[in-house]
Amino acid sequence: MNLRVAGLAVLMLTTLPAMAPAAATETGARVALVIGNAKYPDSETPLTEPVNDARDVADELKHDGFDVETGENLTGEDMRLALKRLYSRIRPGSVVLIFFSGYGIQSGRQSYLIPVNAQIWTEADVRRDGFSLETILGEINNRGAGVKIALVDASRRNPFERRFRSFSAGLAPVIAPSGTLVMYSAALSSVVSDASTGHSLFVNELLKEIRVPDLTAEETLNRTRVGVTRASRAEQVPWISSSLAEDFYFIPGQHGTPGIAAAPPSLPPRPETASPPGAAPPVAPPPAIPAPVASGPPTPAAVASEPPAPEPSPGPATTSPASATPRPQDHGKSALALADDPTIKSLTSRIAARSDDANAFYRRGQVYASKGAYALAIKDFDATIRLNPKDVEAYNNRCWTRTVIGDLRSARRDCDEALRLRPDFVDALDSRGLLNLKRGANKDAIADFDAALRINPRLTSSLYGRGLARQRSGAVAEGNLDIANAKAMDPDIVKEFAGYGVR
């Protein structure tokens, strides 16, 4: 069960086939679909950035030789038809680019683009009304595009998540076809606030770099990543994954040769935003050189060149409670360090104005937990449950947080209550599986993870946790298979858990 804050998301996708620069400039060789969705009825206020960003990206792509179709505030049917028209324009070797700005939701370890008329109340509604990024990239690949590049600016908080899933903010890693370059505007499963300036920081930096000639697409995106990291003072670090085998240039130079462009050095995080106790140290942005790509199944075609900063996610842990528990003297420091977080500031203001706002307490608890401030998170979940004793997600979140810090007895009561209120709650099954794994009850852990996987076979944390439990029970071969499959679905699952001492 991934503990995440509810997220607005803006998704940008770009797909470009690998070919020589000359071939990429042929008439019809570059096609693009640019969508900006801002007016969602479920949002308290319309998004300020998607339409403006979409228009600017469309203008730049036209300048770069793309045949662009632009859509604003598209419904599900509008998006379906727009994608159908895009697919029909693809020819073998085409450069295909999709830009989507709006809300995006992670569900079942996949990322979904959300149309403006989506009716989302359960996780099943996401799959019904949303458009899977993996499915889109797969269809583009099937139509013959040589290189697929997905640029995803999808890490804003959305108004839907609280309804159906506790910990799925941000975006999931993409299992994409070979010849794909994927970029997210922030680390996996992390969120950033809407800038309210009319344009996103990510798109501003992207457009700067796209206009530089003689840069490969990978160089362009790496420079964008560094620019966003510098401009946000390391609070927003984009994530890149690449399986490109050939170079593609947005703007080839006069001689059609790649230029050597040195990226500015990475900035360390500011001292006041350092990771809280119990979390892994901050990960510095990687060099502007894409990581090598592993070949052959079952590993995904794309390998991340920038691992996401660890965030709470349920999974097996071998850490002792003492080593997992944040030191009490650091809790005040964590509150002070997080006080300037825009989401926490907003939620704190809401709570000050209305002390009975259970949803604000719940969401702030999610943010605290996602940043490793576990004592603060538990305090907010306590307030949520006091205001609403039947809030199953709050019980589940508090169970998971208590499990992380080693308070297993209290965590068990919370998990059991969450499952009493909702017997098939997959997140609570996953949380209790983690709890049982930490207390050495491997048989019970396997039973909980089995139950969770029957409901959601793609729940990587349960698959990885079951693998560890099986290994410890003596079923080494079965455990190894579970772990291998979990790592194939999410190449960063081990790194994510390592931040919590999970080995």
Coordinates of C-alpha atoms in Angstrom, one line a residue:
M1 CA 0.0 0.0 0.0
N2 CA 1.7 3.2 -1.1
L3 CA 1.2 6.1 1.3
R4 CA 0.7 9.1 -1.0
V5 CA -0.9 12.5 -0.9
A6 CA -3.9 13.2 -3.2
G7 CA -2.4 14.5 -6.4
L8 CA -3.3 16.8 -9.2
A9 CA -1.6 15.5 -12.3
V10 CA -0.6 16.9 -15.6
L11 CA 0.5 14.3 -18.2
M12 CA 2.7 15.0 -21.1
L13 CA 3.6 12.3 -23.6
T14 CA 5.9 12.4 -26.5
T15 CA 6.6 9.6 -29.0
L16 CA 9.3 9.9 -31.6
P17 CA 10.8 7.2 -33.8
A18 CA 14.5 6.6 -34.1
M19 CA 15.8 7.6 -37.4
A20 CA 18.4 9.8 -39.0
P21 CA 17.7 13.6 -38.7
A22 CA 17.1 13.9 -42.4
A23 CA 14.5 11.2 -42.3
A24 CA 12.8 12.9 -39.4
T25 CA 12.2 16.1 -41.4
E26 CA 10.3 14.4 -44.3
T27 CA 6.7 15.6 -44.8
G28 CA 4.3 13.7 -42.5
A29 CA 7.2 12.1 -40.6
R30 CA 6.4 14.0 -37.4
V31 CA 2.9 13.9 -36.0
A32 CA 1.7 15.2 -32.6
L33 CA -1.4 15.3 -30.4
V34 CA -1.5 18.0 -27.8
I35 CA -4.2 18.1 -25.1
G36 CA -4.8 20.6 -22.3
N37 CA -7.5 19.7 -19.9
A38 CA -8.2 22.3 -17.1
K39 CA -12.0 22.4 -16.4
Y40 CA -12.8 19.4 -14.2
P41 CA -16.1 19.7 -12.4
D42 CA -14.7 17.8 -9.4
S43 CA -11.8 20.3 -8.9
E44 CA -12.4 23.2 -6.5
T45 CA -10.9 25.6 -9.0
P46 CA -9.9 25.1 -12.7
L47 CA -6.3 24.3 -13.3
T48 CA -4.3 27.3 -14.4
E49 CA -1.6 25.7 -16.4
P50 CA -2.7 22.9 -18.8
V51 CA -4.3 25.0 -21.6
N52 CA -1.5 27.6 -21.7
D53 CA 1.1 24.9 -21.6
A54 CA -0.6 22.9 -24.3
R55 CA -0.8 26.0 -26.6
D56 CA 2.9 26.8 -26.1
V57 CA 4.0 23.2 -26.7
A58 CA 1.9 23.0 -29.8
D59 CA 3.3 26.2 -31.2
E60 CA 6.9 25.0 -30.6
L61 CA 6.2 21.6 -32.2
K62 CA 4.8 23.2 -35.3
H63 CA 7.9 25.3 -35.5
D64 CA 9.9 22.1 -35.3
G65 CA 8.1 20.5 -38.2
F66 CA 5.4 18.5 -36.4
D67 CA 1.9 18.1 -37.9
V68 CA 0.0 19.0 -34.6
E69 CA -3.6 18.4 -33.6
T70 CA -4.6 20.4 -30.5
G71 CA -7.5 19.7 -28.1
E72 CA -8.6 21.7 -25.0
N73 CA -10.9 20.4 -22.2
L74 CA -11.6 17.1 -24.0
T75 CA -14.2 14.7 -22.8
G76 CA -13.6 10.9 -22.8
E77 CA -15.2 10.6 -26.2
D78 CA -13.2 13.5 -27.5
M79 CA -10.0 12.0 -26.3
R80 CA -10.8 8.6 -27.7
L81 CA -11.5 10.1 -31.2
A82 CA -8.4 12.3 -31.0
L83 CA -6.2 9.3 -30.2
K84 CA -7.9 7.3 -33.0
R85 CA -7.0 10.1 -35.4
L86 CA -3.5 10.2 -34.1
Y87 CA -3.1 6.4 -34.6
S88 CA -4.4 6.7 -38.2
R89 CA -1.7 9.3 -39.0
I90 CA 1.2 7.0 -37.9
R91 CA 3.3 5.4 -40.6
P92 CA 6.3 3.1 -40.2
G93 CA 9.2 5.3 -38.9
S94 CA 7.0 8.3 -38.0
V95 CA 7.9 10.6 -35.2
V96 CA 4.9 10.5 -32.9
L97 CA 4.4 12.9 -30.0
I98 CA 1.6 13.1 -27.5
F99 CA 1.3 16.0 -24.9
F100 CA -1.3 15.8 -22.3
S101 CA -1.8 18.3 -19.5
G102 CA -4.6 17.8 -17.0
Y103 CA -5.3 15.3 -14.2
G104 CA -3.6 12.0 -14.0
I105 CA -4.1 9.1 -11.6
Q106 CA -1.9 6.1 -10.6
S107 CA -3.9 3.0 -10.2
G108 CA -2.6 -0.6 -10.1
R109 CA 0.9 0.7 -10.8
Q110 CA -0.2 2.3 -14.1
S111 CA -0.7 5.9 -15.0
Y112 CA -4.0 7.1 -16.5
L113 CA -4.9 10.3 -18.3
I114 CA -8.2 11.7 -17.2
P115 CA -10.8 13.5 -19.4
V116 CA -12.8 16.4 -18.1
N117 CA -16.0 14.5 -17.8
A118 CA -14.7 11.5 -15.9
Q119 CA -16.9 10.2 -13.1
I120 CA -14.5 8.6 -10.6
W121 CA -15.6 7.2 -7.3
T122 CA -13.9 3.9 -7.2
E123 CA -10.6 2.6 -8.6
A124 CA -12.5 0.6 -11.2
D125 CA -13.8 4.0 -12.6
V126 CA -10.2 5.0 -13.3
R127 CA -9.8 2.1 -15.7
R128 CA -13.2 2.7 -17.2
D129 CA -12.9 6.5 -17.8
G130 CA -9.1 7.0 -17.9
F131 CA -6.6 6.4 -20.7
S132 CA -3.6 4.2 -19.8
L133 CA -0.2 5.6 -20.7
E134 CA 1.1 2.1 -21.3
T135 CA -1.8 1.2 -23.6
I136 CA -1.3 4.4 -25.6
L137 CA 2.4 3.8 -26.0
G138 CA 1.8 0.2 -27.0
E139 CA -0.7 1.2 -29.7
I140 CA 1.6 3.8 -31.1
N141 CA 4.3 1.2 -31.2
N142 CA 2.0 -1.3 -32.9
R143 CA 1.3 1.3 -35.6
G144 CA 5.0 1.4 -36.5
A145 CA 6.5 4.4 -34.7
G146 CA 10.2 3.8 -34.3
V147 CA 10.9 5.7 -31.2
K148 CA 8.3 6.6 -28.6
I149 CA 9.0 9.5 -26.1
A150 CA 6.5 10.1 -23.3
L151 CA 6.9 13.4 -21.5
V152 CA 4.7 13.3 -18.4
D153 CA 4.0 16.4 -16.4
A154 CA 1.5 14.6 -14.2
S155 CA 2.5 15.1 -10.6
R156 CA -0.2 17.5 -9.3
R157 CA -2.7 16.6 -6.7
N158 CA -6.1 15.4 -7.9
P159 CA -9.6 15.6 -6.3
F160 CA -10.4 11.9 -7.1
E161 CA -7.9 9.9 -5.1
R162 CA -9.4 10.2 -1.6
R163 CA -12.5 8.4 -2.8
F164 CA -11.0 5.2 -3.8
R165 CA -7.4 4.7 -2.8
S166 CA -5.3 5.9 0.0
F167 CA -1.8 5.9 -1.4
S168 CA -1.6 6.3 -5.2
A169 CA -0.6 9.9 -5.8
G170 CA 1.8 10.8 -8.5
L171 CA 2.6 8.5 -11.4
A172 CA 3.8 4.9 -11.8
P173 CA 6.8 3.6 -13.8
V174 CA 5.9 2.7 -17.4
I175 CA 6.5 -0.7 -18.8
A176 CA 7.0 0.6 -22.4
P177 CA 8.0 -0.8 -25.7
S178 CA 11.7 -0.7 -26.8
G179 CA 12.6 2.6 -28.5
T180 CA 10.8 4.7 -25.9
L181 CA 11.9 7.7 -23.9
V182 CA 9.7 8.6 -20.9
M183 CA 10.0 11.7 -18.7
Y184 CA 7.9 12.6 -15.7
S185 CA 8.0 16.2 -14.3
A186 CA 8.7 14.8 -10.8
A187 CA 9.9 11.6 -9.2
L188 CA 7.7 8.6 -9.3
S189 CA 4.7 8.7 -6.9
S190 CA 5.6 12.2 -5.8
V191 CA 3.5 15.3 -6.2
V192 CA 4.0 19.1 -6.7
S193 CA 1.6 22.0 -6.3
D194 CA 0.0 23.9 -9.1
A195 CA 2.2 26.9 -9.7
S196 CA -0.8 29.2 -10.3
T197 CA 1.3 31.3 -12.6
G198 CA -0.3 30.2 -15.8
H199 CA 2.6 28.0 -16.9
S200 CA 4.3 25.0 -15.3
L201 CA 8.0 25.1 -14.4
F202 CA 8.5 21.8 -16.3
V203 CA 7.1 23.1 -19.6
N204 CA 9.0 26.4 -19.2
E205 CA 12.3 24.5 -18.9
L206 CA 11.3 22.0 -21.6
L207 CA 10.6 24.7 -24.2
K208 CA 14.0 26.3 -23.4
E209 CA 15.8 23.1 -24.2
I210 CA 13.8 22.0 -27.2
R211 CA 14.8 25.3 -28.9
V212 CA 18.5 24.4 -28.7
P213 CA 19.7 22.8 -31.9
D214 CA 22.0 19.8 -32.2
L215 CA 20.7 18.2 -29.0
T216 CA 19.5 14.6 -29.0
A217 CA 16.1 14.1 -27.4
E218 CA 17.8 12.5 -24.4
E219 CA 20.1 15.5 -24.0
T220 CA 17.2 17.8 -24.3
L221 CA 15.3 16.0 -21.5
N222 CA 18.3 15.7 -19.3
R223 CA 18.9 19.4 -19.5
T224 CA 15.2 20.0 -18.8
R225 CA 15.5 17.8 -15.7
V226 CA 18.5 19.7 -14.4
G227 CA 16.8 23.1 -15.2
V228 CA 13.7 22.1 -13.2
T229 CA 15.8 20.8 -10.3
R230 CA 17.8 24.0 -10.2
A231 CA 14.8 26.3 -10.5
S232 CA 12.9 24.4 -7.7
R233 CA 16.0 24.1 -5.5
A234 CA 15.8 20.3 -5.7
E235 CA 12.2 20.2 -4.5
Q236 CA 11.1 18.9 -7.9
V237 CA 13.4 16.4 -9.6
P238 CA 12.0 15.0 -12.9
W239 CA 12.4 11.3 -13.6
I240 CA 13.6 9.9 -16.9
S241 CA 13.6 6.4 -18.4
S242 CA 15.0 5.5 -21.8
S243 CA 15.3 2.6 -24.2
L244 CA 16.2 4.6 -27.3
A245 CA 18.6 2.8 -29.6
E246 CA 19.1 5.7 -32.0
D247 CA 19.4 9.5 -31.7
F248 CA 16.5 11.8 -32.5
Y249 CA 16.9 15.6 -32.7
F250 CA 14.0 18.1 -32.2
I251 CA 16.1 20.6 -34.1
P252 CA 19.1 19.2 -36.0
G253 CA 22.1 21.6 -36.4
Q254 CA 23.2 23.1 -39.6
H255 CA 25.4 20.2 -40.3
G256 CA 23.1 17.6 -38.8
T257 CA 25.6 16.5 -36.2
P258 CA 24.9 16.2 -32.5
G259 CA 26.3 19.0 -30.4
I260 CA 27.9 18.4 -27.0
A261 CA 25.9 20.2 -24.4
A262 CA 27.1 20.2 -20.9
A263 CA 24.4 20.3 -18.3
P264 CA 24.8 22.5 -15.3
P265 CA 25.7 20.8 -12.1
S266 CA 23.0 19.4 -9.8
L267 CA 22.1 21.3 -6.7
P268 CA 21.9 19.6 -3.4
P269 CA 18.6 19.9 -1.5
R270 CA 18.4 22.8 0.9
P271 CA 19.2 21.9 4.5
E272 CA 15.6 22.7 5.6
T273 CA 14.2 20.2 3.2
A274 CA 16.5 17.4 4.1
S275 CA 15.0 13.9 4.5
P276 CA 13.5 13.2 7.9
P277 CA 14.9 10.5 10.1
G278 CA 14.2 7.0 9.0
A279 CA 14.2 7.9 5.3
A280 CA 16.9 7.4 2.8
P281 CA 19.3 10.3 2.1
P282 CA 18.2 12.5 -0.8
V283 CA 19.1 11.2 -4.2
A284 CA 21.1 13.7 -6.3
P285 CA 19.9 14.2 -9.9
P286 CA 21.9 11.8 -12.2
P287 CA 24.4 12.8 -14.8
A288 CA 22.9 13.9 -18.2
I289 CA 23.7 10.5 -19.7
P290 CA 20.9 8.0 -20.0
A291 CA 21.3 4.8 -18.1
P292 CA 22.0 1.7 -20.2
V293 CA 19.0 -0.4 -21.1
A294 CA 18.6 -4.0 -20.0
S295 CA 17.7 -6.3 -22.8
G296 CA 15.3 -9.2 -22.8
P297 CA 12.2 -10.0 -20.9
P298 CA 10.8 -9.9 -18.3
T299 CA 12.5 -6.6 -17.4
P300 CA 10.8 -3.6 -18.9
A301 CA 12.3 -2.0 -22.0
A302 CA 12.9 1.3 -20.3
V303 CA 15.3 1.8 -17.4
A304 CA 15.1 4.8 -15.2
S305 CA 17.9 7.3 -15.3
E306 CA 16.8 9.0 -12.2
P307 CA 15.4 6.9 -9.4
P308 CA 12.6 8.5 -7.4
A309 CA 13.2 9.7 -3.9
P310 CA 12.0 7.0 -1.5
E311 CA 8.4 7.5 -0.2
P312 CA 6.5 5.4 2.2
S313 CA 5.2 2.3 0.5
P314 CA 4.1 -0.9 2.0
G315 CA 6.5 -3.7 1.5
P316 CA 8.4 -6.2 3.5
A317 CA 10.9 -4.9 6.0
T318 CA 13.7 -6.4 7.9
T319 CA 14.4 -3.4 10.0
S320 CA 14.1 -3.5 13.7
P321 CA 11.4 -1.2 15.2
A322 CA 14.1 0.9 16.9
S323 CA 15.9 1.6 13.6
A324 CA 12.7 2.4 11.8
T325 CA 11.3 4.8 14.4
P326 CA 11.9 8.5 13.9
R327 CA 13.6 10.0 17.0
P328 CA 11.1 12.0 19.0
Q329 CA 13.4 15.0 19.3
D330 CA 13.3 15.3 15.5
H331 CA 9.5 15.6 15.2
G332 CA 9.5 19.3 15.8
K333 CA 12.3 19.8 13.4
S334 CA 10.3 17.9 10.8
A335 CA 7.3 20.1 11.3
L336 CA 9.4 23.2 11.0
A337 CA 11.2 21.9 7.8
L338 CA 7.8 21.0 6.2
A339 CA 6.0 24.2 7.2
D340 CA 6.8 25.9 3.9
D341 CA 5.5 23.0 1.8
P342 CA 2.7 24.6 -0.3
T343 CA 0.3 21.7 0.3
I344 CA 0.9 21.6 4.0
K345 CA 0.5 25.3 4.3
S346 CA -2.8 25.2 2.4
L347 CA -4.1 22.3 4.5
T348 CA -3.0 23.9 7.7
S349 CA -4.9 27.1 6.8
R350 CA -8.0 25.0 6.1
I351 CA -7.7 23.3 9.5
A352 CA -7.2 26.6 11.2
A353 CA -10.3 27.9 9.6
R354 CA -12.3 24.8 10.3
S355 CA -11.1 22.5 13.0
D356 CA -13.6 19.8 12.1
D357 CA -12.3 19.4 8.5
A358 CA -11.6 15.7 8.6
N359 CA -10.5 15.6 5.0
A360 CA -7.9 18.3 5.5
F361 CA -6.4 16.4 8.5
Y362 CA -6.4 13.2 6.4
R363 CA -4.7 14.8 3.4
R364 CA -2.1 16.5 5.6
G365 CA -1.4 13.2 7.3
Q366 CA -0.7 11.7 3.9
V367 CA 1.7 14.5 3.0
Y368 CA 3.5 14.1 6.3
A369 CA 3.8 10.4 5.9
S370 CA 5.0 10.6 2.3
K371 CA 7.8 12.8 3.6
G372 CA 8.8 10.6 6.5
A373 CA 7.3 12.7 9.3
Y374 CA 5.5 9.7 10.7
A375 CA 4.6 11.1 14.2
L376 CA 3.0 14.1 12.6
A377 CA 1.1 11.8 10.2
I378 CA -0.2 9.7 13.0
K379 CA -1.4 12.7 14.8
D380 CA -3.4 13.9 11.8
F381 CA -4.8 10.4 11.2
D382 CA -5.8 10.4 14.9
A383 CA -7.7 13.6 14.3
T384 CA -9.3 12.2 11.2
I385 CA -10.6 9.1 13.0
R386 CA -11.8 11.2 16.0
L387 CA -13.9 13.2 13.6
N388 CA -15.0 10.2 11.6
P389 CA -14.7 6.9 13.4
K390 CA -15.6 5.0 10.3
D391 CA -12.9 6.4 8.0
V392 CA -11.5 3.2 6.7
E393 CA -8.7 4.9 4.7
A394 CA -7.5 6.7 7.8
Y395 CA -7.3 3.4 9.8
N396 CA -5.4 1.8 7.0
N397 CA -3.0 4.7 6.7
R398 CA -2.4 4.8 10.4
C399 CA -1.9 1.0 10.4
W400 CA 0.8 1.3 7.7
T401 CA 2.5 4.3 9.4
R402 CA 2.6 2.6 12.7
T403 CA 4.0 -0.5 11.0
V404 CA 6.8 1.5 9.5
I405 CA 7.9 2.8 12.8
G406 CA 7.5 -0.5 14.6
D407 CA 4.4 0.0 16.7
L408 CA 3.1 -3.3 15.6
R409 CA 0.5 -3.9 18.3
S410 CA -1.3 -0.7 17.6
A411 CA -0.9 -1.1 13.9
R412 CA -2.6 -4.5 14.0
R413 CA -5.7 -3.0 15.7
D414 CA -5.9 -0.4 13.0
C415 CA -5.5 -2.9 10.1
D416 CA -8.1 -5.2 11.6
E417 CA -10.6 -2.3 12.1
A418 CA -10.0 -1.2 8.5
L419 CA -10.8 -4.8 7.3
R420 CA -13.8 -5.0 9.5
L421 CA -15.2 -1.9 7.9
R422 CA -14.2 -3.0 4.4
P423 CA -13.3 -6.7 4.3
D424 CA -11.9 -6.6 0.7
F425 CA -9.9 -3.4 1.2
V426 CA -6.8 -4.3 -0.8
D427 CA -4.6 -1.6 0.7
A428 CA -5.4 -2.8 4.3
L429 CA -4.6 -6.4 3.3
D430 CA -1.3 -5.2 1.9
S431 CA -0.6 -3.2 5.0
R432 CA -1.3 -6.2 7.3
G433 CA 0.9 -8.4 5.1
L434 CA 3.7 -5.9 5.8
L435 CA 2.9 -6.0 9.5
N436 CA 2.9 -9.8 9.6
L437 CA 6.2 -9.9 7.7
K438 CA 7.8 -7.5 10.2
R439 CA 6.7 -9.6 13.2
G440 CA 8.0 -12.8 11.6
A441 CA 4.5 -14.3 10.9
N442 CA 5.4 -15.4 7.4
K443 CA 2.5 -17.7 6.9
D444 CA 0.0 -14.9 7.9
A445 CA 1.9 -12.5 5.7
I446 CA 1.6 -14.8 2.7
A447 CA -2.1 -15.2 3.3
D448 CA -2.6 -11.4 3.4
F449 CA -0.5 -10.8 0.3
D450 CA -2.3 -13.6 -1.5
A451 CA -5.7 -12.0 -0.7
A452 CA -4.4 -8.6 -1.9
L453 CA -3.1 -10.0 -5.2
R454 CA -6.3 -11.8 -5.9
I455 CA -8.0 -8.4 -5.9
N456 CA -5.1 -6.6 -7.7
P457 CA -2.6 -8.8 -9.4
R458 CA -0.4 -5.8 -10.3
L459 CA 0.1 -4.7 -6.7
T460 CA 3.8 -4.7 -6.7
S461 CA 4.3 -4.2 -3.0
S462 CA 2.3 -7.3 -2.2
L463 CA 4.1 -9.3 -4.9
Y464 CA 7.5 -8.3 -3.5
G465 CA 6.4 -8.8 0.1
R466 CA 5.0 -12.3 -0.7
G467 CA 8.3 -13.1 -2.3
L468 CA 10.3 -12.3 0.8
A469 CA 7.8 -14.1 3.0
R470 CA 8.0 -17.2 0.8
Q471 CA 11.8 -17.1 0.9
R472 CA 11.8 -16.9 4.7
S473 CA 9.3 -19.8 4.8
G474 CA 11.7 -22.0 2.8
A475 CA 9.9 -21.7 -0.6
V476 CA 12.9 -20.1 -2.1
A477 CA 12.1 -20.7 -5.8
E478 CA 8.6 -19.4 -5.5
G479 CA 9.9 -16.4 -3.5
N480 CA 12.5 -15.6 -6.1
L481 CA 9.9 -15.7 -8.8
D482 CA 7.6 -13.3 -7.0
I483 CA 10.5 -10.9 -6.4
A484 CA 11.7 -11.1 -10.0
N485 CA 8.2 -10.4 -11.3
A486 CA 7.8 -7.5 -8.9
K487 CA 11.1 -6.0 -10.1
A488 CA 10.0 -6.4 -13.7
M489 CA 6.8 -4.5 -13.1
D490 CA 8.6 -1.8 -11.1
P491 CA 12.4 -1.6 -11.6
D492 CA 12.7 0.7 -8.6
I493 CA 10.7 -1.4 -6.1
V494 CA 13.9 -2.5 -4.3
K495 CA 15.2 1.1 -4.1
E496 CA 11.9 2.3 -2.8
F497 CA 11.8 -0.2 0.0
A498 CA 15.5 0.2 0.7
G499 CA 14.8 3.7 2.0
Y500 CA 13.0 2.0 4.9
G501 CA 15.5 -0.7 5.5
V502 CA 13.6 -3.3 3.5
R503 CA 16.0 -5.9 2.2

